[in-house]
Coordinates of C-alpha atoms and ligand atoms in Angstrom, one line a residue:
Chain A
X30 CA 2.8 17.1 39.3
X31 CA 5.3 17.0 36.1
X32 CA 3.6 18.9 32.9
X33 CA 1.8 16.1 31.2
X34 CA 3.6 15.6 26.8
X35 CA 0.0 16.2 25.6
X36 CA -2.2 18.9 27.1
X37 CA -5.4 19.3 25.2
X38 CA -7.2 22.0 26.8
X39 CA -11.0 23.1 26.7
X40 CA -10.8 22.6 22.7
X41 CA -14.3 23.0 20.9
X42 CA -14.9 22.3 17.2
X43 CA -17.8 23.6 15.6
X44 CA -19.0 23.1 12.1
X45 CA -21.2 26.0 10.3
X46 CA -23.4 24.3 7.2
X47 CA -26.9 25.5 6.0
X48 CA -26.9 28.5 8.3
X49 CA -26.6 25.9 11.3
X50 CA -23.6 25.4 13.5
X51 CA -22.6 22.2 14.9
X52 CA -20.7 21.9 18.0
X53 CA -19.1 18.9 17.2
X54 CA -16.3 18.5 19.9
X55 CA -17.8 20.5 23.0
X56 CA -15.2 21.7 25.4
X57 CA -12.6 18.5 25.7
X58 CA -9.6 18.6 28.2
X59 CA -6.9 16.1 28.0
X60 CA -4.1 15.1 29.1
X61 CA -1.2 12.1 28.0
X62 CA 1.8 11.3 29.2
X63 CA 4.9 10.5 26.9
X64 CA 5.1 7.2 25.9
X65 CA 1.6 6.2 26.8
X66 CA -0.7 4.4 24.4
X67 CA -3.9 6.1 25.0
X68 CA -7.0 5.0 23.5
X69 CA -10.1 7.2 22.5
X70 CA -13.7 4.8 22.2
X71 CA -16.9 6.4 20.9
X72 CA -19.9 5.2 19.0
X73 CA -19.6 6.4 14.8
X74 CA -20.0 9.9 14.8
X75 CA -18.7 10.8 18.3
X76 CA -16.5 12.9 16.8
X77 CA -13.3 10.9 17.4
X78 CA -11.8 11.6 13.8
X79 CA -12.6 15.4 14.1
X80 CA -10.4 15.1 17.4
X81 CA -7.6 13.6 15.7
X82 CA -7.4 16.0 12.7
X83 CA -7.3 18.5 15.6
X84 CA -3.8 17.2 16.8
X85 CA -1.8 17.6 13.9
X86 CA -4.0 20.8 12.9
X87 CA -6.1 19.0 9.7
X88 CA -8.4 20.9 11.6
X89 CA -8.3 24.1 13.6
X90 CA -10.3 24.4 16.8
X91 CA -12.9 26.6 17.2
X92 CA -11.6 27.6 20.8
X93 CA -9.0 25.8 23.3
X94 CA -5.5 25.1 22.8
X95 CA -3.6 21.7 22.0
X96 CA -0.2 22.1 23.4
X97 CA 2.9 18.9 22.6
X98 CA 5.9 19.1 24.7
X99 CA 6.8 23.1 24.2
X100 CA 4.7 23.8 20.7
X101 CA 1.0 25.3 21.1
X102 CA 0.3 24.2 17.8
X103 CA -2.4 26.6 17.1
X104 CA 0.3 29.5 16.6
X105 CA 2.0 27.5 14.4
X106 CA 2.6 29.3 10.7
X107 CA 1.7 26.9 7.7
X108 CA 5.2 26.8 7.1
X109 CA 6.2 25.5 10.9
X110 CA 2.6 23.4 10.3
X111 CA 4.5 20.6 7.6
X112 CA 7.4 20.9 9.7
X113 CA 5.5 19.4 12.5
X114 CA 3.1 17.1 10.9
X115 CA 6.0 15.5 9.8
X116 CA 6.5 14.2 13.1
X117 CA 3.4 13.3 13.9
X118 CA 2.6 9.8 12.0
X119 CA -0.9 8.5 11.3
X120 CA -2.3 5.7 9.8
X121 CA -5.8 4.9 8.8
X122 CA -9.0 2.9 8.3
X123 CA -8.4 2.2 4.7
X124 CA -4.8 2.7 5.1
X125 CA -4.5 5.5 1.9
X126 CA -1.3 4.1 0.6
X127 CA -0.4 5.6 -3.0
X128 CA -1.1 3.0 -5.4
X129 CA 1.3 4.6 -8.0
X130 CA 4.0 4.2 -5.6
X131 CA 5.8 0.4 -4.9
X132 CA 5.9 -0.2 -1.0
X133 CA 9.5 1.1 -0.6
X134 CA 8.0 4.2 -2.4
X135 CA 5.0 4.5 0.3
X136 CA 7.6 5.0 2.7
X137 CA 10.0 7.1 1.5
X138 CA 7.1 9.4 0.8
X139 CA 7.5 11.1 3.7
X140 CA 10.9 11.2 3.3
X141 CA 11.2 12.7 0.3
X142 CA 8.6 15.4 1.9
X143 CA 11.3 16.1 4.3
X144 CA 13.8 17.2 1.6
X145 CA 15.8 14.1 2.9
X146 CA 19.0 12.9 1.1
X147 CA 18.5 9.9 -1.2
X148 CA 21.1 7.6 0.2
X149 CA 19.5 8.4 3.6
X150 CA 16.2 7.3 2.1
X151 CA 17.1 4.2 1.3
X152 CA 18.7 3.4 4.6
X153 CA 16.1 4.6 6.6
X154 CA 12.9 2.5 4.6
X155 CA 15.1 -0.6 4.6
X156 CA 15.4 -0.3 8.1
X157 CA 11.7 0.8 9.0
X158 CA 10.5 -1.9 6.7
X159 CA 12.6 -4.2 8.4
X160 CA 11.0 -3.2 11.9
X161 CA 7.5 -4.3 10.7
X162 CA 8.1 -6.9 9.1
X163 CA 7.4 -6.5 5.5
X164 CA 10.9 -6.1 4.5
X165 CA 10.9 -9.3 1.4
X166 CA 7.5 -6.8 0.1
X167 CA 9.8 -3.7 -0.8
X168 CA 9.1 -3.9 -3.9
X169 CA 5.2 -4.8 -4.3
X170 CA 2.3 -2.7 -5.1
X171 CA -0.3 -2.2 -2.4
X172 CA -2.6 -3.9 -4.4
X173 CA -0.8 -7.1 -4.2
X174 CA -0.9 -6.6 -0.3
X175 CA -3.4 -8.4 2.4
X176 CA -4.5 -5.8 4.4
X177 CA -2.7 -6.9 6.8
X178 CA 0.7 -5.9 5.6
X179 CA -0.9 -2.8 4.2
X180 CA -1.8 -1.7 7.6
X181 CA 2.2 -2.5 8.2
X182 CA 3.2 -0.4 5.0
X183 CA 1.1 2.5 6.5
X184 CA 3.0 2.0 10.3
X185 CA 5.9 2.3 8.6
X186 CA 5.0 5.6 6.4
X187 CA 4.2 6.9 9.7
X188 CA 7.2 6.0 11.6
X189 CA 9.7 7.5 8.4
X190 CA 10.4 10.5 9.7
X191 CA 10.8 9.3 13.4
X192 CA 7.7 11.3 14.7
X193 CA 7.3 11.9 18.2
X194 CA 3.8 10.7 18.7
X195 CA 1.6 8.1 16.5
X196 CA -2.3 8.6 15.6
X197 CA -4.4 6.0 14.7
X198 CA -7.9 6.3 13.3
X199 CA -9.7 3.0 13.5
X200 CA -6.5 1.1 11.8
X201 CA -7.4 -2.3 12.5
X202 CA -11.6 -1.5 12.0
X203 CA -10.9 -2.9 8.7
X204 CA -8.9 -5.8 9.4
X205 CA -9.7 -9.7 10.7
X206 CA -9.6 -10.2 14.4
X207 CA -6.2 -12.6 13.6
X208 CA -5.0 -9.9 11.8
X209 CA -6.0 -6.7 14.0
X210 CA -4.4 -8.1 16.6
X211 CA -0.8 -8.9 15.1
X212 CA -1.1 -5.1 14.0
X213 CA -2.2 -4.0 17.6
X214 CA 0.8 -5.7 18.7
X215 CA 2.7 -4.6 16.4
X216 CA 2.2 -0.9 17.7
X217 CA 3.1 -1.9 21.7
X218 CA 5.8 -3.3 20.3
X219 CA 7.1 0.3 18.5
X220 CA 6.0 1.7 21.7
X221 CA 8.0 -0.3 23.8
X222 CA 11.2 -0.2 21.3
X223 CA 11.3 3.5 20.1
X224 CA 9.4 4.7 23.1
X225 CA 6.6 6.0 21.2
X226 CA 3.4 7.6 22.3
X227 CA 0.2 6.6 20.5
X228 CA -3.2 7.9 20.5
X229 CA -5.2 5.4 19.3
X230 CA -9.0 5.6 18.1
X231 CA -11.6 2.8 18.5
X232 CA -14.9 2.1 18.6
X233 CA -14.1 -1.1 20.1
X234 CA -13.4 -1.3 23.5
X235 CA -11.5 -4.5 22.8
X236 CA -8.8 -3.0 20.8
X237 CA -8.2 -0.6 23.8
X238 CA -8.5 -3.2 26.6
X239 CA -6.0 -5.2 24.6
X240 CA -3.3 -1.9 23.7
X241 CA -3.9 1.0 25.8
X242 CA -2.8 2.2 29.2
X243 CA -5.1 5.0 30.1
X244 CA -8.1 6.2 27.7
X245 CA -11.1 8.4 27.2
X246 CA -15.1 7.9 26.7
X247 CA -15.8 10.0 23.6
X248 CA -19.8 10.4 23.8
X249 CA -21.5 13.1 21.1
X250 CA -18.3 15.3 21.1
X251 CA -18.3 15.6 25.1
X252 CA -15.4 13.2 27.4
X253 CA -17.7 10.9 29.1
X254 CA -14.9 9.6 31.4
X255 CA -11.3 9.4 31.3
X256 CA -8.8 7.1 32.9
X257 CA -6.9 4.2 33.5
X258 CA -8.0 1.7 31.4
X259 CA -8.2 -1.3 34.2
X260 CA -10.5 1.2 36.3
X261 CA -13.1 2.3 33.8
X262 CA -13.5 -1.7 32.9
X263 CA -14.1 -3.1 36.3
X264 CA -16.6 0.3 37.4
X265 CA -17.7 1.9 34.0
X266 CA -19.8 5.3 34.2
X267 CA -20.5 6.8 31.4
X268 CA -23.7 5.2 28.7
X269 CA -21.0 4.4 26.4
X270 CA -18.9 2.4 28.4
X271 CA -21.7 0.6 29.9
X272 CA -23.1 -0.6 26.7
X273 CA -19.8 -1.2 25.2
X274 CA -18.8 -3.6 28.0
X275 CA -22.3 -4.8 28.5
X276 CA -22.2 -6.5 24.9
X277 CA -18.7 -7.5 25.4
X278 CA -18.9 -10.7 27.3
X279 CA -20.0 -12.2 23.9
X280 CA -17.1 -10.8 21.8
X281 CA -14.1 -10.6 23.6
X282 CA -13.6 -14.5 23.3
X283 CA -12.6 -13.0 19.9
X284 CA -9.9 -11.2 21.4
X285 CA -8.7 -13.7 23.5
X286 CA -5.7 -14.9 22.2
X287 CA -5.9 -18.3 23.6
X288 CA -9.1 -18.9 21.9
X289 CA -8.7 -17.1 18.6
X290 CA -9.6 -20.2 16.3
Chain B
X22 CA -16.0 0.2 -56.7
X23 CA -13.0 -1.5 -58.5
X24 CA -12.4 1.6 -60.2
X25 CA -12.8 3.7 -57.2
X26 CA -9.8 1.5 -55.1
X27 CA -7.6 2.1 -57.8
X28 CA -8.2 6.3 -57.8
X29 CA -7.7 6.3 -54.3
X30 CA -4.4 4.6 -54.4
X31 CA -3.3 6.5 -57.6
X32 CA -0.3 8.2 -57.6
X33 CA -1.6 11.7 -58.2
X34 CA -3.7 11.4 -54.8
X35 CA -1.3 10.8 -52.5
X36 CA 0.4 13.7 -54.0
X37 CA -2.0 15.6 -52.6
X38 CA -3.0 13.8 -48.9
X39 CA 0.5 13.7 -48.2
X40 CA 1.8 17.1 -47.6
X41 CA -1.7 17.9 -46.3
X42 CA -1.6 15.2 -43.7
X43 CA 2.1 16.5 -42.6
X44 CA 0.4 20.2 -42.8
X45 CA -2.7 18.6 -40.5
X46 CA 0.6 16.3 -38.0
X47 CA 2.2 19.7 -37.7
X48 CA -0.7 21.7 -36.3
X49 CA -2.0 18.9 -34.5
X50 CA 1.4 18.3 -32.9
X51 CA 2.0 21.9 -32.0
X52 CA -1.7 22.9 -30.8
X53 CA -1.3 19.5 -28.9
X54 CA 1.8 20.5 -26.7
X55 CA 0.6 24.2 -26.0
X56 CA -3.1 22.8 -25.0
X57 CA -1.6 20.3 -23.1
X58 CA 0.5 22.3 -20.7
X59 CA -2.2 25.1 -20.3
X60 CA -4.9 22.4 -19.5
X61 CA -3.0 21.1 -17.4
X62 CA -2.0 23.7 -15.2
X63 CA -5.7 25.2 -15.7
X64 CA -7.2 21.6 -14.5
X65 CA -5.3 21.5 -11.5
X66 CA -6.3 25.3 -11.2
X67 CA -9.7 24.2 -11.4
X68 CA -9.2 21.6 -8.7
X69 CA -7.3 23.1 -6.3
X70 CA -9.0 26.3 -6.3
X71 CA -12.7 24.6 -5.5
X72 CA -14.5 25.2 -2.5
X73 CA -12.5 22.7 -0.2
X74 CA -9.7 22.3 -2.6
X75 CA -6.2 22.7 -0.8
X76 CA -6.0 25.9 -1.9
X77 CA -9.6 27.1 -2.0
X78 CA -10.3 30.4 -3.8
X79 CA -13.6 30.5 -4.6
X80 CA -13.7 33.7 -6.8
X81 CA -11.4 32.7 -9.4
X82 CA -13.0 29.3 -9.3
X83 CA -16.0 30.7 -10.5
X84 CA -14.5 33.1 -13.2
X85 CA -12.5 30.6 -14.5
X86 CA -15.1 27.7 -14.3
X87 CA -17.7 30.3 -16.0
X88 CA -14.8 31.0 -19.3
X89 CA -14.2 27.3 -19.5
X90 CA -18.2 26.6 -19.9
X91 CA -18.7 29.3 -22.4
X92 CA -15.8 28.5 -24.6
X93 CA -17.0 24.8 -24.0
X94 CA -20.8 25.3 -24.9
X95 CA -19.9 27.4 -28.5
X96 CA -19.3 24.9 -31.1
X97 CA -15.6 25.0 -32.5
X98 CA -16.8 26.3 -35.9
X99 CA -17.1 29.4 -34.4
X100 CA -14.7 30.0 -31.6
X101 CA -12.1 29.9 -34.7
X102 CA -14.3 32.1 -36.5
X103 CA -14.1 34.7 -34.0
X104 CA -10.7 33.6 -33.0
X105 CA -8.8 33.6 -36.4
X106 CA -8.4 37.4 -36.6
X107 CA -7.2 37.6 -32.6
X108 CA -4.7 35.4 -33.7
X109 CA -3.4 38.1 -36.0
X110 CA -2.2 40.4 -32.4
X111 CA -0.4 37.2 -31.3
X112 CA 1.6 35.7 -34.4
X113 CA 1.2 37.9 -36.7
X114 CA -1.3 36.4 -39.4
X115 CA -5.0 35.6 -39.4
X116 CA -4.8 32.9 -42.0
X117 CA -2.5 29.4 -42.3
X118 CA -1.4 26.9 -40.3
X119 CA -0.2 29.6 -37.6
X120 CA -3.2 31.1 -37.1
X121 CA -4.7 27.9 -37.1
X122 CA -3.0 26.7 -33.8
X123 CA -3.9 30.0 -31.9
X124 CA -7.7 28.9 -32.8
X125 CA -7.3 25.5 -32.0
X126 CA -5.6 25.8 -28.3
X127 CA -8.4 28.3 -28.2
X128 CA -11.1 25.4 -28.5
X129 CA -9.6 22.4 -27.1
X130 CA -7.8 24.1 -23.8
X131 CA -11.0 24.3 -22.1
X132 CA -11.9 20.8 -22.9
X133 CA -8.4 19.1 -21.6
X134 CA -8.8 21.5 -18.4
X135 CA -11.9 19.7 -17.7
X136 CA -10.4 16.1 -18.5
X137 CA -8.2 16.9 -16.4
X138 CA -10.1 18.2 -13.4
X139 CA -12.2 15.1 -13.9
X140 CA -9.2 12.7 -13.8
X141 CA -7.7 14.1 -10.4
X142 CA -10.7 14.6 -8.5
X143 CA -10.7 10.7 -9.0
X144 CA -7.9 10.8 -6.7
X145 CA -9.5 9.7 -2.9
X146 CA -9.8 12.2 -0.5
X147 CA -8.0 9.7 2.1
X148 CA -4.9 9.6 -0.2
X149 CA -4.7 13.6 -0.1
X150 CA -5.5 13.7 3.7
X151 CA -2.0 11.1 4.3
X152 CA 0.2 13.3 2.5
X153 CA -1.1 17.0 4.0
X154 CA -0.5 14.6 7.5
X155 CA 2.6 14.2 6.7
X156 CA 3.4 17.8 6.2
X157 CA 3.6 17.7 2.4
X158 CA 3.4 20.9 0.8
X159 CA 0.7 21.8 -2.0
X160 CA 3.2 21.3 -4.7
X161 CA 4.4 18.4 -3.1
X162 CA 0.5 16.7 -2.9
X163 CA 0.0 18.0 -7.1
X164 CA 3.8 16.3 -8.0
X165 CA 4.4 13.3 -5.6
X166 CA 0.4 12.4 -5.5
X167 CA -2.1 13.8 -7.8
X168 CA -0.7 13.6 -10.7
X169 CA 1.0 10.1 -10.2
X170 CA -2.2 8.6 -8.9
X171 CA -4.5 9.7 -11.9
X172 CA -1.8 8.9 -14.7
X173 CA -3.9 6.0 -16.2
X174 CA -6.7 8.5 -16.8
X175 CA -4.7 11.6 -17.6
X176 CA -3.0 9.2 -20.5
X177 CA -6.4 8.0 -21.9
X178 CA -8.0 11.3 -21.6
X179 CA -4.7 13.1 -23.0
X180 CA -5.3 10.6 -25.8
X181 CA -9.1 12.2 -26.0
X182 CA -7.5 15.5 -26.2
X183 CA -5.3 14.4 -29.6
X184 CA -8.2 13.2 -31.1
X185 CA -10.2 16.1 -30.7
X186 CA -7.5 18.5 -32.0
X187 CA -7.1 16.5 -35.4
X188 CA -10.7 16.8 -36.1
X189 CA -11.0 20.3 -35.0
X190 CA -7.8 20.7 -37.5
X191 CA -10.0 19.1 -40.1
X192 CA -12.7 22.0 -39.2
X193 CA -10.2 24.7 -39.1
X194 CA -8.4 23.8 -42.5
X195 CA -11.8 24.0 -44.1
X196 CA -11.8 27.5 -42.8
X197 CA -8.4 28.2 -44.3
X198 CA -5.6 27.0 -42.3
X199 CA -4.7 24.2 -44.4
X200 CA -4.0 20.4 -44.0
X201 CA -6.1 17.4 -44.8
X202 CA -9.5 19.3 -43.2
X203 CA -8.9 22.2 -46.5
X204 CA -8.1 19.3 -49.3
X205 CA -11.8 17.3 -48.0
X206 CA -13.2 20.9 -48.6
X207 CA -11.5 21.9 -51.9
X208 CA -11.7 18.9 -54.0
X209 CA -13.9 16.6 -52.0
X210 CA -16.9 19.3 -51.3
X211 CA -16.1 21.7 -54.2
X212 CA -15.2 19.5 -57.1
X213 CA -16.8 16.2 -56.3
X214 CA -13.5 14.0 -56.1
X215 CA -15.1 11.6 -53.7
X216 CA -11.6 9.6 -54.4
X217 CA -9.7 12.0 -52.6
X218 CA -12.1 12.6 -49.9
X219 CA -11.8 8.9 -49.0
X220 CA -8.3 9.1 -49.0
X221 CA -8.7 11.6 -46.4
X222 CA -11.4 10.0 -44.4
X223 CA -9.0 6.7 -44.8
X224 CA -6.0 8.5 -43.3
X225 CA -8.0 10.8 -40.6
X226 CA -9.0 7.2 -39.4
X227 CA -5.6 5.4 -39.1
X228 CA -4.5 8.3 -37.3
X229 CA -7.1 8.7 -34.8
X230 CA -7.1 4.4 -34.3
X231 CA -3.4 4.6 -34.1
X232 CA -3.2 7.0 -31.6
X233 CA -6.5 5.2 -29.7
X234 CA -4.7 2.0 -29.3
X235 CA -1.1 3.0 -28.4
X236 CA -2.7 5.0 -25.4
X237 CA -5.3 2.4 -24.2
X238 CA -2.0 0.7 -24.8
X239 CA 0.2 2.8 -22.5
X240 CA -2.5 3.4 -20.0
X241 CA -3.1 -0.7 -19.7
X242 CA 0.6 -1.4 -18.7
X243 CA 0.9 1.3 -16.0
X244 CA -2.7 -0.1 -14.4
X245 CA -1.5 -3.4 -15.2
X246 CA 1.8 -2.6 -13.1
X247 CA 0.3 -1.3 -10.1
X248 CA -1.9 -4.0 -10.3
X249 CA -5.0 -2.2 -10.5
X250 CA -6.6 -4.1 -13.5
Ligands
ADP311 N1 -16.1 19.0 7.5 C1 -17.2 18.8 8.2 N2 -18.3 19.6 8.2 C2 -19.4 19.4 8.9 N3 -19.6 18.4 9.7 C3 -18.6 17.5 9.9 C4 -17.3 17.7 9.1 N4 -16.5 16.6 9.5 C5 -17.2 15.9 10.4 N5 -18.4 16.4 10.6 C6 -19.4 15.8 11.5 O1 -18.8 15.6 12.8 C7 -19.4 14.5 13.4 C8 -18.3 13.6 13.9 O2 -17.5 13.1 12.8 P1 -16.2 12.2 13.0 O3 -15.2 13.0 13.8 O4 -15.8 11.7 11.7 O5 -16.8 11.0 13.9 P2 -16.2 9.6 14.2 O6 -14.8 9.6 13.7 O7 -16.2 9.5 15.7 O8 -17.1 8.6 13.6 C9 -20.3 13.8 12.4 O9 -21.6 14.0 12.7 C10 -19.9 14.5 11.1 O10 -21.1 14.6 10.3
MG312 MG1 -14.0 8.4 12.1

């Protein structure tokens, strides 16, 4: 069996706080394949952020190791650290685009973090901007952005520097269904086109019925299950997924496309 | 009251207020720039030394936090009091408009460190988390995010700062330093010319509403710009 592009391996988290230590990610193992879009579900609070920050090293486990292609990334020193959060793009709930900066700014952010030559700049964010779709918004504010094409000013941050994988925490949570799913497609498109692998966090199994490949029951810190997506959803086993699909008959007319409106 | 107008816009006055005021610009000015850099370097101290700043040292967060509150919770009269003959080790004199600036950067640094701290801690958490993501360096998150992102306040609150240091002249100069705060003291106080210290009041105010407007002023456009107001 080839050596999987992500190997996350017995990793535990644990918080201390008023004397008290809280295990918050308990033992995880897992495992993605480059150029997979793999999605993570779990109820608020499963720990499914905490996870993420783990991958590009917000956060330090308590015990484990995360391994990407040949980097364990828990020996890396702070200064190799920026060096390889740069190519690790993430976008986010409430998207955190710098308001002092004009979209064609909020890109070349991370650009300009990688010491990257101006004229080089400017090609590379007219290009990105081009690839989602906001290219006629280079020069808006985010506040005169839906969030919509916020979410697409934040894909496009985190593509900038041509990372090697994506993370995304609950990007579309905030968005309208219309709206979460031209982003979701938006990201199988990158992955199809620059052969990108994503990690993408939910709490709705929707989002990763519609996107993802293979994925992972998150469930008070522990993997409930893991696996492709198709087999979890026709014989689901862990509470999580149960409940999740049990309420979904209702929703996913929602998600749909056919019968959006 | 007829009579009064016409002493306070008499020749002789102005004679007066006017090299006063330039002796009270002068300090202002100077005491301005020095308290302005070290508050600003001690505010982002303050905020990046905190307990999860991104650089967290909590030891000299305390120590400095502790200095700042002391100096802050003495009223300004007498920091320059006690100040006035320090400044004598550091230029030289204990008296004048010289002295006067060590005393006042004395007073006000403390305040604009805390204006500061307060206008970057504004910044959100999620905005600092996107740039340490992707792998910006501390200096890089205080340049390229912090201090962009709280400009608006950092202008009105720089603005606070100004105001502060032309009263706390005032204060000083009636300790000796000079300027209009000496002239209020001298013939307003001591000699009863209530003419003259109108004429101060009248010019203290213009300054302090000119420089009030043209930073609400300043502060409005760049909000305005990001369309944030
Ligand atoms: N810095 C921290 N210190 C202590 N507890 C934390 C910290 N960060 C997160 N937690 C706790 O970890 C748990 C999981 O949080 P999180 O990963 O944000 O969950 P999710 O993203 O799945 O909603 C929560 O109970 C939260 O209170
Ligand atoms: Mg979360």
């Amino acid at each position: 069996m080839a050596v999987p592009f992500i190997e996350i391996k017995n990793i535990s988290k644990k918080y201390k706080s008023h004397k008290q230590e809280f295990e918050i990610l308990k033992n995880i193992s897992l495992e993605i394949e480059k150029g997979d879009i793999f999605g993570i579900v779990g109820f608020s609070g499963a720990g499914k952020s905490t996870l993420i920050r783990c991958i590009n090293r917000l956060e330090t486990v308590t015990s484990g190791t995360i391994r990407i292609g040949k980097v364990e990334i828990n020996k890396l020193s702070k200064k190799e650290m920026n060096l390889y959060r740069q190519k690790i793009g993430i976008i986010f709930q409430h998207f955190n685009l710098f308001d002092s900066r004009t979209v064609f700014g909020n890109v070349a952010f991370p650009l300009e973090v990688a010491k990257k030559k101006k004229k080089e700049i400017n090609k590379k964010v007219t290009e990105i901007l081009e690839l989602v779709g906001i290219a006629n918004k280079q020069n808006f504010y985010p506040e005169q952005l839906s969030g919509g094409q916020k979410q697409r000013v934040g894909i496009a941050r985190a593509l900038a520097n041509t990372p090697d994988i994506l993370l995304s925490d609950e990007a579309t949570s905030a968005l309208d269904p219309v709206t979460s799913l031209s982003v979701l497609d938006l990201l199988k498109d990158i992955n199809k086109k620059l052969k990108l692998t994503i990690i993408l966090i939910t709490h709705s199994l929707d989002v990763i019925k519609y996107t993802c490949n293979n994925m992972a029951v998150l469930e008070n810190g522990v993997i409930a299950e893991k696996g492709k997506v198709k087999d979890i959803f026709e014989n689901p086993t862990s509470t999580t997924a149960k409940v999740f699909i049990k309420n979904n008959a209702n929703l996913s007319v929602t998600y749909n496309r056919g019968n959006v409106i | 009251m007829i009579e009064l107008c016409t002493q306070i816009f008499n020749k002789n006055v102005w004679n007066i207020i006017i090299p006063a005021t330039l002796q009270t610009i002068y300090m202002t000015v100077t005491s301005t720039i020095l308290t302005f850099f070290l508050g600003l370097i001690f505010g982002i101290a303050m905020f990046i030394t905190n307990k999860d700043g991104l650089h967290p040292c909590v030891i000299f967060n305390r120590i400095f936090g502790a200095a700042i509150n002391a100096i802050l919770s003495l009223p300004s009269m007498i920091i320059i009091i006690l100040v006035l003959p320090i400044s004598k080790f550091i230029v030289g004199v204990s008296y004048g408009p010289k002295a006067c600036i060590v005393a006042l950067v004395v007073v006000c640094t403390p305040i604009f460190s805390r204006l500061v701290e307060n206008s970057i801690v504004e910044v959100s958490k999620g905005k600092i988390e996107a740039a340490k993501a992707m792998g910006a360096s501390n200096i890089n998150i205080i340049l390229k995010v912090l201090l962009p992102e709280s400009l608006p306040a950092l202008i009105r609150n720089f603005v606070v700062l100004t105001i502060t240091l032309i009263s706390t002249t005032a204060i000083a100069g009636s300790l000796g330093a000079g300027g209009l705060g000496e002239v209020a003291v001298r013939f307003g106080y001591n000699r009863f010319r209530t003419d003259i210290l109108i004429s101060v009041i009248l010019v203290l105010l213009v300054l302090v509403e000119c420089l009030q407007l043209l930073g609400t002023f300043i502060s409005k456009r760049i909000l305005k710009k990001r369309h944030l107001i």
